[in-house]
CSV table of C-alpha atoms in Angstrom, one decimal:
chain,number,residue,atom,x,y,z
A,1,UNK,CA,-14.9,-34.4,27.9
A,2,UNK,CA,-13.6,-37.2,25.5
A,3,UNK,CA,-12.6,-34.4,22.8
A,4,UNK,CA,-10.9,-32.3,25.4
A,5,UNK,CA,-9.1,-35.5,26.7
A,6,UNK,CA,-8.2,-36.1,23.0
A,7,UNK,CA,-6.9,-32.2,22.4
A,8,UNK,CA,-4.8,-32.5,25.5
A,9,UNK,CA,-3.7,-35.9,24.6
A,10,UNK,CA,-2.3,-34.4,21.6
A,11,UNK,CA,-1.0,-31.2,23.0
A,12,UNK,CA,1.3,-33.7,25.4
A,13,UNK,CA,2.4,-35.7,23.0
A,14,UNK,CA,3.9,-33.0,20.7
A,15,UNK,CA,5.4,-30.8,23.7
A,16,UNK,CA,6.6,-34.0,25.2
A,17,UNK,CA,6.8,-37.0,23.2
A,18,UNK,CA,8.1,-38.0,20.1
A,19,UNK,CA,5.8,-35.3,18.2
A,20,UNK,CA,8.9,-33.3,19.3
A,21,UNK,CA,11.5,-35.1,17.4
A,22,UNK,CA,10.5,-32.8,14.2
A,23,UNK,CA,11.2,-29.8,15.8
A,24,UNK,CA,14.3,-29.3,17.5
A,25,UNK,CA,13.8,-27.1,21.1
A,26,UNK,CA,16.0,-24.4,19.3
A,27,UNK,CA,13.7,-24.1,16.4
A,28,UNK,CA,10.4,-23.6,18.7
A,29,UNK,CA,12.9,-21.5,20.7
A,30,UNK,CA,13.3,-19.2,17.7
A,31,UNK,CA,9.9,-19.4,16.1
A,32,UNK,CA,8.6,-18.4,19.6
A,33,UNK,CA,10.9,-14.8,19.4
A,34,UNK,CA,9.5,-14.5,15.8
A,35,UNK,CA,5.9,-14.7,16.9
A,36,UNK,CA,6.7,-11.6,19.5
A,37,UNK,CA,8.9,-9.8,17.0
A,38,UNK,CA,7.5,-9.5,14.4
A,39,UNK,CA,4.1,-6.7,15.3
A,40,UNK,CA,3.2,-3.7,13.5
A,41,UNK,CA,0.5,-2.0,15.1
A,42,UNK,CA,-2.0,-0.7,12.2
A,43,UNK,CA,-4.4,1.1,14.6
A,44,UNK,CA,-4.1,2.6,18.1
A,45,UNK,CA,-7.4,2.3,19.2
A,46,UNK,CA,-7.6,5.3,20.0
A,47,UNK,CA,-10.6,7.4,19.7
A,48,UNK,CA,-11.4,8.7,16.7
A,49,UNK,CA,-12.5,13.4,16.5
A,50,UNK,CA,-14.2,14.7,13.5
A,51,UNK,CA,-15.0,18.3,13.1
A,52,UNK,CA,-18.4,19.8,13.1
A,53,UNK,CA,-19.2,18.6,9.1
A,54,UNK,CA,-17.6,15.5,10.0
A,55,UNK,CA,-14.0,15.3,8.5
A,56,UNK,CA,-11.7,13.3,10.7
A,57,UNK,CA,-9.3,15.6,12.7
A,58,UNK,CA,-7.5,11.8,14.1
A,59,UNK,CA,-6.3,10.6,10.8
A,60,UNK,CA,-7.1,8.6,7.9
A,61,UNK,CA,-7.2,4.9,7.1
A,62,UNK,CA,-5.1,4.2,4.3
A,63,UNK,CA,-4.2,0.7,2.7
A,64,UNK,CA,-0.6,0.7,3.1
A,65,UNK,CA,2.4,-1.6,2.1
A,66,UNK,CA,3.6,-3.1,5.2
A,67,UNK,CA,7.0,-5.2,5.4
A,68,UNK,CA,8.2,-7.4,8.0
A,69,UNK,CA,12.1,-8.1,8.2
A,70,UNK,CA,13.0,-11.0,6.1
A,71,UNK,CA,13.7,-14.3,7.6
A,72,UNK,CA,16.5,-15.7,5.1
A,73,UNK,CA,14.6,-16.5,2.5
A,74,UNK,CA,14.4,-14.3,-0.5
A,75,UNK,CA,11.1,-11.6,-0.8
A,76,UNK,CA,11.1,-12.5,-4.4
A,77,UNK,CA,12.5,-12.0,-8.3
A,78,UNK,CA,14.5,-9.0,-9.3
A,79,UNK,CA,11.6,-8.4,-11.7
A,80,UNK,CA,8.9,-8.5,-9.4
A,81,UNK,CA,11.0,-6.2,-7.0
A,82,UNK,CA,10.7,-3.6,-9.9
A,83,UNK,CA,7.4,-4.2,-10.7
A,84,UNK,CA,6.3,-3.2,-6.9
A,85,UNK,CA,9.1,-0.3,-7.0
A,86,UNK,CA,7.1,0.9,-10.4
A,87,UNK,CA,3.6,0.6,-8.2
A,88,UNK,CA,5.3,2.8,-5.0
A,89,UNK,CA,7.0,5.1,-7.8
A,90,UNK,CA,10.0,5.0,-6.5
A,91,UNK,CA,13.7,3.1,-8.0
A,92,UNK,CA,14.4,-0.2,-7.4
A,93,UNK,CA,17.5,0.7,-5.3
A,94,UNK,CA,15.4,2.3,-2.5
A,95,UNK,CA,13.1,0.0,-1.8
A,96,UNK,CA,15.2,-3.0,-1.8
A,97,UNK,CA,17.4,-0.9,0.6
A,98,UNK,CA,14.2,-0.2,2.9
A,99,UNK,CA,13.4,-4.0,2.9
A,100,UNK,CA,17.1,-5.5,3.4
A,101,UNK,CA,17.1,-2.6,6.4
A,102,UNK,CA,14.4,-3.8,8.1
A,103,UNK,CA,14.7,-4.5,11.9
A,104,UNK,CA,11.2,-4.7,12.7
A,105,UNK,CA,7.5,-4.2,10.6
A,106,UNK,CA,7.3,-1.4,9.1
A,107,UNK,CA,4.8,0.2,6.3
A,108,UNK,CA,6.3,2.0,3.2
A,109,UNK,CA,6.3,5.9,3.4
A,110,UNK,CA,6.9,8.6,0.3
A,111,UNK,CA,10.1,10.1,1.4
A,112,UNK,CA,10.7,11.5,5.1
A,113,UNK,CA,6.6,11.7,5.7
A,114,UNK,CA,5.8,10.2,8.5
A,115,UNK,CA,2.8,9.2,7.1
A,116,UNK,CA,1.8,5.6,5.6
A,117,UNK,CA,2.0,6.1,1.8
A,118,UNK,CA,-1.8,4.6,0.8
A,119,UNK,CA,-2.5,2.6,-2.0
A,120,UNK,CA,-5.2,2.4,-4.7
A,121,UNK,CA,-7.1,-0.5,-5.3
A,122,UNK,CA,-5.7,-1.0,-8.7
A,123,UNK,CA,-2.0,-0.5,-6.9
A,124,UNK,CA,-3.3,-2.8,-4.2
A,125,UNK,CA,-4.6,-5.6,-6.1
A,126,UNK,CA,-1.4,-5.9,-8.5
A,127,UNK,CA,0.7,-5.4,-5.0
A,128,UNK,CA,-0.6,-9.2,-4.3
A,129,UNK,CA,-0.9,-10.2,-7.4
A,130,UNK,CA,3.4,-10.5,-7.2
A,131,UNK,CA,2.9,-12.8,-4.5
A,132,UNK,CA,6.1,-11.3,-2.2
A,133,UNK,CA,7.5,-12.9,1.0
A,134,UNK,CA,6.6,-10.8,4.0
A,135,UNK,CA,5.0,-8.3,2.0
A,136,UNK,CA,1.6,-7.2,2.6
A,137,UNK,CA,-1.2,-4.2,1.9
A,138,UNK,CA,-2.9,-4.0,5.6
A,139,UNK,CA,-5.3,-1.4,6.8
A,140,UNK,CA,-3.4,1.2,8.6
A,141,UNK,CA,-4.2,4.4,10.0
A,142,UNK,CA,-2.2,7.5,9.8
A,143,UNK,CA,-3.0,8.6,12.9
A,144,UNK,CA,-2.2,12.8,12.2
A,145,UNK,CA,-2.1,13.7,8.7
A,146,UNK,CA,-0.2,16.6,7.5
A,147,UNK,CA,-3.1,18.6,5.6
A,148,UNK,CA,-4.5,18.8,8.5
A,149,UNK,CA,-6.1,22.2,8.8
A,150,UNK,CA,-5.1,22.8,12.5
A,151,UNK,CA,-2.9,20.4,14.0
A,152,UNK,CA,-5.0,17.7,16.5
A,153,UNK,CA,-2.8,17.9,19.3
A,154,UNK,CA,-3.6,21.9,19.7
A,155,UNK,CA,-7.8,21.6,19.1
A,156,UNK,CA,-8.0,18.3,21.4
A,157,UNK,CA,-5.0,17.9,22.9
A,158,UNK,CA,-3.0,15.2,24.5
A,159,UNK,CA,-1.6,13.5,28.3
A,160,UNK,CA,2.0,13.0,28.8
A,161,UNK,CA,4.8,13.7,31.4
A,162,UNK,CA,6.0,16.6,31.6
A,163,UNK,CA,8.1,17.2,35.2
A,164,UNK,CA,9.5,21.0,33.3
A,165,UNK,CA,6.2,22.2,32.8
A,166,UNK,CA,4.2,20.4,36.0
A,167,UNK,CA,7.4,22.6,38.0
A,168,UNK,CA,6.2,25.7,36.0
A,169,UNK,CA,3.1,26.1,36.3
A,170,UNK,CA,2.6,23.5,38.7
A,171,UNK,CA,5.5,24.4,41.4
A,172,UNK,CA,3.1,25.6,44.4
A,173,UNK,CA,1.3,22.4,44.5
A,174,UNK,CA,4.2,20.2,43.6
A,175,UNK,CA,5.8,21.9,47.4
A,176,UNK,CA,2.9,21.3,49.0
A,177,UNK,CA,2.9,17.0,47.5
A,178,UNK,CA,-0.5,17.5,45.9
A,179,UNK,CA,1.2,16.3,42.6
A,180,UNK,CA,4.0,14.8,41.8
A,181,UNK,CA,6.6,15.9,38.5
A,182,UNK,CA,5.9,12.4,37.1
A,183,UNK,CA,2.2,13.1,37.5
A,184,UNK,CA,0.6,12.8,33.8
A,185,UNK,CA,-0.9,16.1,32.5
């Protein structure tokens, strides 16, 4: 009870005391829309389908170069900038266009691939080693990768709405209001 009373104690007198007067109700204000902002989601959650000798059909995990949009302060040298353009191979234009760009999290990708570009260990280890401002290598999972050898969505399938198709092959019981067009299917 005494170390609650003490947590509590403390939580009061930097919300409403002069623990405050460091931080100006603006600053919390913004720091508060930065917390919920800035999210990339690295993994659905989503169950994961192999085939029968075991080769995921749901994707990969992949240690991938994640960014998050840059809060004023600069991400780091010109040289080191290079140095990670080198380690992605691509120019040094690019990728500092992809990170100035940046409106939300994002992980680096080779070209128009949708897929998270993954990284070696070697690539990975002298990623940190440059020590850039909201840059990161994070687990991600490419959820449907390209070389797939049938496409997941056609050997598992998926649930969405559809209100065109639930009217096509739907449109007796959609009269009858056993289903509805915003019905998931």
């Amino acid at each position: 009870a005494a170390a609650f009373a003490l947590v509590l104690a403390r939580l009061a007198w930097m919300q409403l005391g002069p623990g405050r007067a460091d931080r100006s109700a603006s600053a919390i204000g913004r720091s508060a829309a930065l917390q919920r902002s800035d999210s990339l989601m690295l993994d659905s959650g989503r169950g994961q389908f192999t085939d029968r000798g075991g080769k995921l059909l749901t994707g990969e995990t992949v240690r991938a170069l994640a960014a998050f949009p840059e809060a004023g302060m600069p991400r780091g040298t010109d040289e080191t900038l290079g140095r990670l353009a080198a380690i992605l191979g691509t120019d040094k234009a690019r990728l500092t266009a992809w990170l100035n760009g940046l409106k939300t999290a994002e992980v680096w990708r080779e070209g128009d691939s949708p897929e998270a570009h993954g990284l070696s260990e070697e690539e990975e280890e002298a990623v940190r080693k440059l020590d850039l401002i909201g840059v990161a290598v994070l687990p991600y999972r490419n959820r449907y990768p390209e070389d797939s050898p049938v496409s997941p969505l056609h050997a598992i399938g998926y649930v969405s709405q559809n209100p065109q198709r639930m009217k096509d092959v739907y449109g007796q019981k959609l009269a009858d209001r056993e289903l509805r067009s915003t019905d998931r299917i």
